[in-house]
Amino acid sequence: MNSYPKIIVNLNKIKHNTQILAQICNANNIDLVAVTKVFCGNPEIAKAVVEGGAKMLADSRLKNLIKLKDIDIPKIYLRLPMMCEIDEVVKYADISFNSEITIIEKLSECAVSQNKIHDIVLMVDMGDLREGLWPTDIFDTVEKTLKLSGIRIVGIGTNLGCYGGVLHTEDNLEKLCSISRSIREKFDIDFQIISGGNSGIIYLLLDSKVPKEINNIRVGGVIVHGYNMTEGKPIENMYHDVFTLEAQIIELKKKPSIPIGKIGLDAFGNKPFFENKGVRNRAIISIGKQDIYPDRIIPTDKDVLIIGASSDHLILDVTDSKTEYKVGDVVSFYLKYPAILQSFTSEYVLKEFLK
Ligand SMILES: *Cc1c(COP(=O)(O)O)cnc(C)c1O
């Protein structure tokens, strides 16, 4: 029997999106690293993006990389490693991103004891103020790292647009390239990777404005939703409906649009606001804030309105729909990035794959 709620993934569409992006990357001499965190490192989806032409896989959670261990492709650990997981980082990641010398020293220790060479990319903060070495501190870290056994610096990278919302620009990326040139000259080392950014770099890439030395990008969002988010535009030839969410109606009743009684705070401590539209046809579906961000999903029936949610219930106004909904009917939604992330994280949402 069919079970709900569920998220349905079209594997062909995600493979297709990856192919389109990989072609654009290839034309610009850039290696595409597919980021798997938005779908919690699901191996079936990861296989589809590898078939689509991703050169490496990357994730911010080690647990997700472990799920991917049987896929034979280089893997990057994106989030800075925790001191308590260094042994597993060396074991499950071919490359890790780093900014702290004490962590790099521990990586060196574990790599030596596992008889491995562990590759690292040094992260540089180009202004977004999340992770990364401050540009003036990077030389000192390179110098100290070069003295360690078991560790090889294979490149540098930066992450933008996450905490500070700083855009990827020709200017800040050119600065990253210039830092890379100075390090290579000063220490006479070769870099394989100059990793210029995440999905936020796409608007520059589509314009062929990524500085030539950038040879690597790490992308999750664009592959799953097919949007150039910086400019709020869909990307040509990509699918925007790779994922759909389905949930089942558990109550359908005509009720007023304003609650009866003295109004305090809602279940999440917010002061609710109501517009009086009279008596409406309201459907409750069995999914809630534990599983999705209610304002990051879009009903596929454009005449359905999401009017509220608590942990386990989503309330819809279906009055204007052309469909005559009944209890037991299924309502479906397109999902934005945060909703894909959260429904993959929720163990209550079934995952279904279309080939
Ligand atoms: C999440 C993440 C990415 C990928 O971000 P998208 O917006 O999904 O493309 C790239 N790099 C780092 C360091 C990340 O944490």
Tab-separated table of C-alpha atoms and ligand atoms in Angstrom:
chain	number	residue	atom	x	y	z
A	1	MET	CA	0.000	0.000	0.000
A	2	ASN	CA	1.105	3.529	-0.771
A	3	SER	CA	2.329	5.400	2.286
A	4	TYR	CA	2.565	9.137	2.973
A	5	PRO	CA	4.098	11.651	3.352
A	6	LYS	CA	6.719	10.930	0.755
A	7	ILE	CA	9.266	12.745	-1.320
A	8	ILE	CA	9.627	11.502	-4.875
A	9	VAL	CA	12.966	11.941	-6.604
A	10	ASN	CA	13.225	11.779	-10.358
A	11	LEU	CA	16.690	10.288	-10.861
A	12	ASN	CA	16.708	10.950	-14.599
A	13	LYS	CA	16.005	14.616	-14.035
A	14	ILE	CA	18.772	15.002	-11.487
A	15	LYS	CA	21.176	13.194	-13.783
A	16	HIS	CA	20.116	15.506	-16.595
A	17	ASN	CA	20.659	18.654	-14.481
A	18	THR	CA	24.111	17.381	-13.552
A	19	GLN	CA	24.931	16.735	-17.223
A	20	ILE	CA	23.957	20.273	-18.213
A	21	LEU	CA	26.045	21.761	-15.404
A	22	ALA	CA	28.990	19.431	-16.119
A	23	GLN	CA	28.985	20.580	-19.770
A	24	ILE	CA	29.105	24.223	-18.693
A	25	CYS	CA	31.906	23.407	-16.240
A	26	ASN	CA	33.880	21.468	-18.852
A	27	ALA	CA	33.641	24.369	-21.286
A	28	ASN	CA	35.253	26.532	-18.574
A	29	ASN	CA	37.915	23.975	-17.501
A	30	ILE	CA	36.243	23.531	-14.143
A	31	ASP	CA	35.782	20.247	-12.277
A	32	LEU	CA	32.271	19.827	-10.975
A	33	VAL	CA	32.072	18.556	-7.394
A	34	ALA	CA	28.509	17.453	-6.617
A	35	VAL	CA	27.433	18.253	-3.076
A	36	THR	CA	25.180	15.577	-1.595
A	37	LYS	CA	24.173	17.126	1.734
A	38	VAL	CA	20.790	18.451	0.587
A	39	PHE	CA	19.676	14.833	0.054
A	40	CYS	CA	21.569	13.525	3.126
A	41	GLY	CA	24.111	11.630	1.039
A	42	ASN	CA	21.517	9.285	-0.433
A	43	PRO	CA	23.554	6.772	-2.497
A	44	GLU	CA	20.943	6.313	-5.278
A	45	ILE	CA	20.865	10.025	-5.979
A	46	ALA	CA	24.645	10.237	-5.633
A	47	LYS	CA	25.011	7.531	-8.300
A	48	ALA	CA	22.785	9.546	-10.634
A	49	VAL	CA	24.927	12.689	-10.249
A	50	VAL	CA	28.082	10.668	-10.833
A	51	GLU	CA	26.506	9.270	-14.023
A	52	GLY	CA	25.692	12.853	-14.917
A	53	GLY	CA	29.361	13.769	-14.914
A	54	ALA	CA	30.323	14.952	-11.401
A	55	LYS	CA	34.086	14.497	-10.923
A	56	MET	CA	33.882	14.180	-7.142
A	57	LEU	CA	31.287	13.991	-4.377
A	58	ALA	CA	31.306	16.227	-1.327
A	59	ASP	CA	29.348	16.472	1.890
A	60	SER	CA	29.385	18.485	5.078
A	61	ARG	CA	28.487	15.482	7.243
A	62	LEU	CA	30.859	12.593	7.700
A	63	LYS	CA	27.891	10.253	8.230
A	64	ASN	CA	26.784	11.058	4.687
A	65	LEU	CA	30.244	10.374	3.260
A	66	ILE	CA	30.188	6.995	5.002
A	67	LYS	CA	26.924	6.174	3.173
A	68	LEU	CA	28.787	6.897	-0.071
A	69	LYS	CA	31.861	4.791	0.663
A	70	ASP	CA	31.055	2.179	-1.982
A	71	ILE	CA	30.840	4.713	-4.807
A	72	ASP	CA	34.299	4.713	-6.327
A	73	ILE	CA	34.983	8.423	-6.820
A	74	PRO	CA	37.047	10.938	-4.789
A	75	LYS	CA	35.179	12.405	-1.827
A	76	ILE	CA	35.539	15.732	-0.085
A	77	TYR	CA	34.603	16.493	3.499
A	78	LEU	CA	33.327	20.073	3.265
A	79	ARG	CA	32.752	21.126	6.836
A	80	LEU	CA	35.837	21.790	8.931
A	81	PRO	CA	36.580	18.541	10.807
A	82	MET	CA	35.836	18.189	14.519
A	83	MET	CA	38.693	17.111	16.770
A	84	CYS	CA	36.667	14.030	17.780
A	85	GLU	CA	36.277	12.638	14.247
A	86	ILE	CA	39.717	13.041	12.707
A	87	ASP	CA	40.414	9.315	12.444
A	88	GLU	CA	37.196	8.778	10.432
A	89	VAL	CA	37.903	11.842	8.289
A	90	VAL	CA	41.181	10.273	7.170
A	91	LYS	CA	39.392	6.985	6.626
A	92	TYR	CA	36.348	8.164	4.637
A	93	ALA	CA	37.380	11.412	2.945
A	94	ASP	CA	40.046	11.713	0.266
A	95	ILE	CA	40.197	15.461	0.793
A	96	SER	CA	39.089	17.640	3.706
A	97	PHE	CA	38.664	21.413	3.918
A	98	ASN	CA	40.623	23.009	6.747
A	99	SER	CA	41.446	26.281	8.443
A	100	GLU	CA	42.895	25.293	11.853
A	101	ILE	CA	46.485	24.149	12.273
A	102	THR	CA	45.714	22.117	15.413
A	103	ILE	CA	43.196	20.086	13.394
A	104	ILE	CA	45.675	19.688	10.528
A	105	GLU	CA	48.272	18.411	13.021
A	106	LYS	CA	45.804	15.832	14.289
A	107	LEU	CA	44.972	14.844	10.681
A	108	SER	CA	48.687	14.356	10.117
A	109	GLU	CA	48.977	12.106	13.184
A	110	CYS	CA	46.018	9.957	12.099
A	111	ALA	CA	47.169	9.791	8.477
A	112	VAL	CA	50.588	8.572	9.576
A	113	SER	CA	49.081	5.919	11.832
A	114	GLN	CA	46.727	4.787	9.030
A	115	ASN	CA	49.634	4.752	6.620
A	116	LYS	CA	47.908	7.226	4.346
A	117	ILE	CA	48.504	10.576	2.732
A	118	HIS	CA	45.529	12.815	3.499
A	119	ASP	CA	44.877	15.677	1.098
A	120	ILE	CA	43.671	19.017	2.362
A	121	VAL	CA	42.308	22.189	0.823
A	122	LEU	CA	42.976	25.330	2.869
A	123	MET	CA	39.890	27.472	3.148
A	124	VAL	CA	40.332	31.214	2.833
A	125	ASP	CA	37.728	33.675	4.107
A	126	MET	CA	37.166	36.133	1.279
A	127	GLY	CA	34.711	38.162	3.327
A	128	ASP	CA	31.605	36.076	3.990
A	129	LEU	CA	32.826	35.509	7.572
A	130	ARG	CA	31.977	31.859	7.910
A	131	GLU	CA	34.951	29.447	7.736
A	132	GLY	CA	38.390	30.144	6.399
A	133	LEU	CA	41.814	31.518	7.166
A	134	TRP	CA	42.124	35.261	7.048
A	135	PRO	CA	44.192	35.974	3.908
A	136	THR	CA	47.096	37.439	5.914
A	137	ASP	CA	47.358	34.296	8.075
A	138	ILE	CA	47.482	31.743	5.311
A	139	PHE	CA	51.243	31.784	4.693
A	140	ASP	CA	51.975	30.874	8.289
A	141	THR	CA	49.542	27.923	8.108
A	142	VAL	CA	51.048	26.709	4.816
A	143	GLU	CA	54.533	26.871	6.308
A	144	LYS	CA	53.537	24.861	9.382
A	145	THR	CA	51.571	22.337	7.304
A	146	LEU	CA	54.445	21.687	4.923
A	147	LYS	CA	56.471	20.382	7.886
A	148	LEU	CA	53.875	17.703	8.709
A	149	SER	CA	54.013	14.133	7.401
A	150	GLY	CA	50.981	12.391	5.969
A	151	ILE	CA	49.421	15.653	4.796
A	152	ARG	CA	49.475	17.192	1.336
A	153	ILE	CA	48.034	20.624	0.572
A	154	VAL	CA	46.293	20.102	-2.767
A	155	GLY	CA	44.731	23.516	-3.071
A	156	ILE	CA	42.848	26.432	-1.656
A	157	GLY	CA	39.203	27.314	-1.670
A	158	THR	CA	36.652	29.763	-0.435
A	159	ASN	CA	33.019	29.731	0.553
A	160	LEU	CA	30.799	32.740	-0.038
A	161	GLY	CA	27.148	33.617	0.220
A	162	CYS	CA	26.356	31.530	3.272
A	163	TYR	CA	26.652	33.553	6.481
A	164	GLY	CA	27.225	37.028	5.120
A	165	GLY	CA	25.373	36.709	1.815
A	166	VAL	CA	28.513	38.024	0.078
A	167	LEU	CA	28.230	37.458	-3.685
A	168	HIS	CA	30.849	35.624	-5.731
A	169	THR	CA	32.400	38.339	-7.881
A	170	GLU	CA	35.236	38.503	-10.403
A	171	ASP	CA	36.972	40.697	-7.844
A	172	ASN	CA	36.923	38.413	-4.786
A	173	LEU	CA	37.628	35.317	-6.921
A	174	GLU	CA	40.540	37.053	-8.635
A	175	LYS	CA	41.905	37.830	-5.143
A	176	LEU	CA	41.653	34.132	-4.279
A	177	CYS	CA	43.624	33.283	-7.443
A	178	SER	CA	46.244	35.831	-6.546
A	179	ILE	CA	46.613	34.333	-3.046
A	180	SER	CA	47.054	30.950	-4.697
A	181	ARG	CA	49.774	32.362	-7.002
A	182	SER	CA	51.666	33.893	-4.077
A	183	ILE	CA	51.596	30.633	-2.114
A	184	ARG	CA	52.750	28.612	-5.120
A	185	GLU	CA	55.627	31.000	-5.765
A	186	LYS	CA	56.692	31.450	-2.161
A	187	PHE	CA	56.676	27.747	-1.277
A	188	ASP	CA	57.273	26.276	-4.721
A	189	ILE	CA	54.283	23.941	-4.483
A	190	ASP	CA	51.728	22.915	-7.057
A	191	PHE	CA	47.994	23.223	-6.523
A	192	GLN	CA	45.509	20.879	-8.207
A	193	ILE	CA	42.479	22.621	-6.781
A	194	ILE	CA	41.397	26.240	-6.677
A	195	SER	CA	37.845	25.877	-5.493
A	196	GLY	CA	35.908	29.035	-6.212
A	197	GLY	CA	32.555	28.475	-4.610
A	198	ASN	CA	29.144	26.904	-4.320
A	199	SER	CA	25.867	27.292	-6.256
A	200	GLY	CA	26.200	31.060	-5.835
A	201	ILE	CA	28.967	31.115	-8.450
A	202	ILE	CA	26.600	29.959	-11.207
A	203	TYR	CA	25.565	33.419	-12.367
A	204	LEU	CA	29.220	34.188	-13.102
A	205	LEU	CA	29.786	30.822	-14.720
A	206	LEU	CA	26.788	31.252	-17.058
A	207	ASP	CA	28.361	34.555	-18.095
A	208	SER	CA	31.826	32.949	-18.493
A	209	LYS	CA	33.156	35.422	-15.933
A	210	VAL	CA	34.811	33.009	-13.506
A	211	PRO	CA	38.560	33.783	-13.409
A	212	LYS	CA	40.482	31.198	-15.464
A	213	GLU	CA	42.560	29.839	-12.590
A	214	ILE	CA	39.440	28.687	-10.714
A	215	ASN	CA	39.254	25.003	-11.660
A	216	ASN	CA	36.793	23.573	-9.170
A	217	ILE	CA	33.295	24.369	-7.863
A	218	ARG	CA	31.121	22.564	-5.322
A	219	VAL	CA	27.463	22.518	-6.186
A	220	GLY	CA	24.374	21.058	-4.582
A	221	GLY	CA	21.551	23.567	-4.945
A	222	VAL	CA	21.722	24.147	-8.691
A	223	ILE	CA	21.702	20.417	-9.400
A	224	VAL	CA	18.593	19.839	-7.322
A	225	HIS	CA	16.523	22.896	-8.291
A	226	GLY	CA	17.975	24.175	-11.570
A	227	TYR	CA	17.914	27.836	-10.509
A	228	ASN	CA	20.393	30.672	-10.731
A	229	MET	CA	19.399	31.911	-7.284
A	230	THR	CA	21.595	35.023	-7.346
A	231	GLU	CA	19.527	36.460	-10.172
A	232	GLY	CA	16.354	34.554	-9.309
A	233	LYS	CA	16.156	32.931	-12.746
A	234	PRO	CA	15.542	29.363	-13.862
A	235	ILE	CA	18.509	27.880	-15.736
A	236	GLU	CA	17.739	26.968	-19.330
A	237	ASN	CA	17.474	23.253	-20.122
A	238	MET	CA	17.379	22.247	-16.480
A	239	TYR	CA	14.503	20.648	-14.601
A	240	HIS	CA	13.007	22.538	-11.657
A	241	ASP	CA	10.810	19.701	-10.449
A	242	VAL	CA	13.318	16.969	-9.613
A	243	PHE	CA	11.697	16.529	-6.201
A	244	THR	CA	7.997	16.450	-5.336
A	245	LEU	CA	6.406	15.992	-1.972
A	246	GLU	CA	3.107	14.197	-1.420
A	247	ALA	CA	0.971	14.201	1.714
A	248	GLN	CA	-2.496	12.914	2.475
A	249	ILE	CA	-5.591	14.810	3.593
A	250	ILE	CA	-6.702	13.715	7.078
A	251	GLU	CA	-9.433	16.294	7.637
A	252	LEU	CA	-11.474	18.419	5.245
A	253	LYS	CA	-14.033	20.830	6.688
A	254	LYS	CA	-15.599	24.208	6.216
A	255	LYS	CA	-14.446	26.501	9.020
A	256	PRO	CA	-14.208	30.236	9.612
A	257	SER	CA	-10.925	31.950	8.800
A	258	ILE	CA	-10.568	33.596	12.213
A	259	PRO	CA	-10.107	31.471	15.360
A	260	ILE	CA	-12.741	31.727	18.071
A	261	GLY	CA	-11.571	32.965	21.462
A	262	LYS	CA	-8.907	35.099	23.021
A	263	ILE	CA	-5.734	34.803	20.900
A	264	GLY	CA	-2.366	34.196	22.589
A	265	LEU	CA	0.707	32.637	21.020
A	266	ASP	CA	0.740	29.706	18.583
A	267	ALA	CA	2.490	26.341	19.129
A	268	PHE	CA	5.851	27.844	18.143
A	269	GLY	CA	5.580	30.941	20.324
A	270	ASN	CA	4.622	33.332	17.527
A	271	LYS	CA	1.723	35.752	17.511
A	272	PRO	CA	-0.514	34.548	14.667
A	273	PHE	CA	-2.279	36.841	12.211
A	274	PHE	CA	-5.528	36.049	10.402
A	275	GLU	CA	-7.327	37.612	7.471
A	276	ASN	CA	-11.110	37.364	7.501
A	277	LYS	CA	-12.164	35.627	4.277
A	278	GLY	CA	-15.299	34.132	5.792
A	279	VAL	CA	-15.970	30.417	5.865
A	280	ARG	CA	-13.354	28.464	3.889
A	281	ASN	CA	-12.849	24.889	2.828
A	282	ARG	CA	-9.833	23.790	4.859
A	283	ALA	CA	-7.795	20.626	4.440
A	284	ILE	CA	-5.333	19.296	6.976
A	285	ILE	CA	-2.522	17.126	5.620
A	286	SER	CA	-0.298	14.956	7.742
A	287	ILE	CA	3.060	16.637	7.525
A	288	GLY	CA	4.385	19.513	9.597
A	289	LYS	CA	7.243	21.681	10.691
A	290	GLN	CA	9.127	18.614	11.862
A	291	ASP	CA	9.387	17.526	8.221
A	292	ILE	CA	9.334	20.656	6.051
A	293	TYR	CA	9.596	24.429	6.044
A	294	PRO	CA	5.944	25.345	5.255
A	295	ASP	CA	6.998	28.521	3.452
A	296	ARG	CA	9.496	26.664	1.290
A	297	ILE	CA	7.044	24.351	-0.444
A	298	ILE	CA	4.736	25.256	-3.306
A	299	PRO	CA	1.487	23.395	-3.995
A	300	THR	CA	1.464	21.963	-7.538
A	301	ASP	CA	-2.223	22.936	-7.598
A	302	LYS	CA	-1.814	26.703	-7.883
A	303	ASP	CA	-5.249	27.319	-6.378
A	304	VAL	CA	-4.290	25.716	-3.076
A	305	LEU	CA	-2.998	28.015	-0.311
A	306	ILE	CA	-0.859	27.010	2.667
A	307	ILE	CA	-2.378	28.878	5.602
A	308	GLY	CA	-0.606	27.428	8.613
A	309	ALA	CA	1.406	24.669	10.172
A	310	SER	CA	2.338	23.135	13.484
A	311	SER	CA	4.781	20.288	14.141
A	312	ASP	CA	2.658	17.578	12.547
A	313	HIS	CA	-0.127	19.345	10.654
A	314	LEU	CA	-0.209	21.536	7.592
A	315	ILE	CA	-3.415	23.473	6.981
A	316	LEU	CA	-4.461	24.274	3.430
A	317	ASP	CA	-7.196	26.487	2.043
A	318	VAL	CA	-8.593	24.517	-0.904
A	319	THR	CA	-11.730	26.635	-1.440
A	320	ASP	CA	-10.603	28.055	-4.804
A	321	SER	CA	-9.239	24.810	-6.239
A	322	LYS	CA	-10.815	23.267	-9.329
A	323	THR	CA	-10.223	19.851	-7.769
A	324	GLU	CA	-12.921	18.459	-5.474
A	325	TYR	CA	-10.660	17.183	-2.705
A	326	LYS	CA	-11.795	14.402	-0.357
A	327	VAL	CA	-10.346	12.963	2.826
A	328	GLY	CA	-7.641	10.491	1.758
A	329	ASP	CA	-6.686	12.460	-1.345
A	330	VAL	CA	-3.049	13.307	-1.915
A	331	VAL	CA	-1.804	16.871	-2.301
A	332	SER	CA	1.576	17.476	-3.905
A	333	PHE	CA	4.204	20.201	-3.700
A	334	TYR	CA	7.387	21.430	-5.336
A	335	LEU	CA	10.195	22.035	-2.879
A	336	LYS	CA	12.815	24.721	-2.426
A	337	TYR	CA	16.271	23.884	-1.086
A	338	PRO	CA	15.496	24.107	2.672
A	339	ALA	CA	12.413	21.911	2.252
A	340	ILE	CA	14.334	19.250	0.310
A	341	LEU	CA	17.001	19.279	3.029
A	342	GLN	CA	14.493	18.979	5.825
A	343	SER	CA	12.280	16.323	4.260
A	344	PHE	CA	15.356	14.217	3.542
A	345	THR	CA	16.410	14.646	7.151
A	346	SER	CA	12.984	13.652	8.490
A	347	GLU	CA	12.684	9.933	9.085
A	348	TYR	CA	8.898	10.360	8.813
A	349	VAL	CA	9.048	11.250	5.118
A	350	LEU	CA	9.317	8.223	2.837
A	351	LYS	CA	11.797	8.465	-0.027
A	352	GLU	CA	10.768	7.155	-3.430
A	353	PHE	CA	12.927	7.062	-6.546
A	354	LEU	CA	11.712	7.264	-10.140
A	355	LYS	CA	14.148	5.911	-12.700
B	1	LIG	C1	27.031	23.320	1.273
B	1	LIG	C2	28.328	23.689	0.748
B	1	LIG	C3	28.507	23.778	-0.645
B	1	LIG	C4	27.389	23.547	-1.627
B	1	LIG	O1	26.411	24.516	-1.494
B	1	LIG	P1	25.179	24.614	-2.521
B	1	LIG	O2	24.610	25.928	-2.210
B	1	LIG	O3	24.286	23.474	-2.214
B	1	LIG	O4	25.747	24.535	-3.870
B	1	LIG	C5	29.759	24.108	-1.109
B	1	LIG	N1	30.785	24.338	-0.263
B	1	LIG	C6	30.653	24.263	1.079
B	1	LIG	C7	31.847	24.525	1.934
B	1	LIG	C8	29.418	23.940	1.626
B	1	LIG	O5	29.289	23.864	2.953
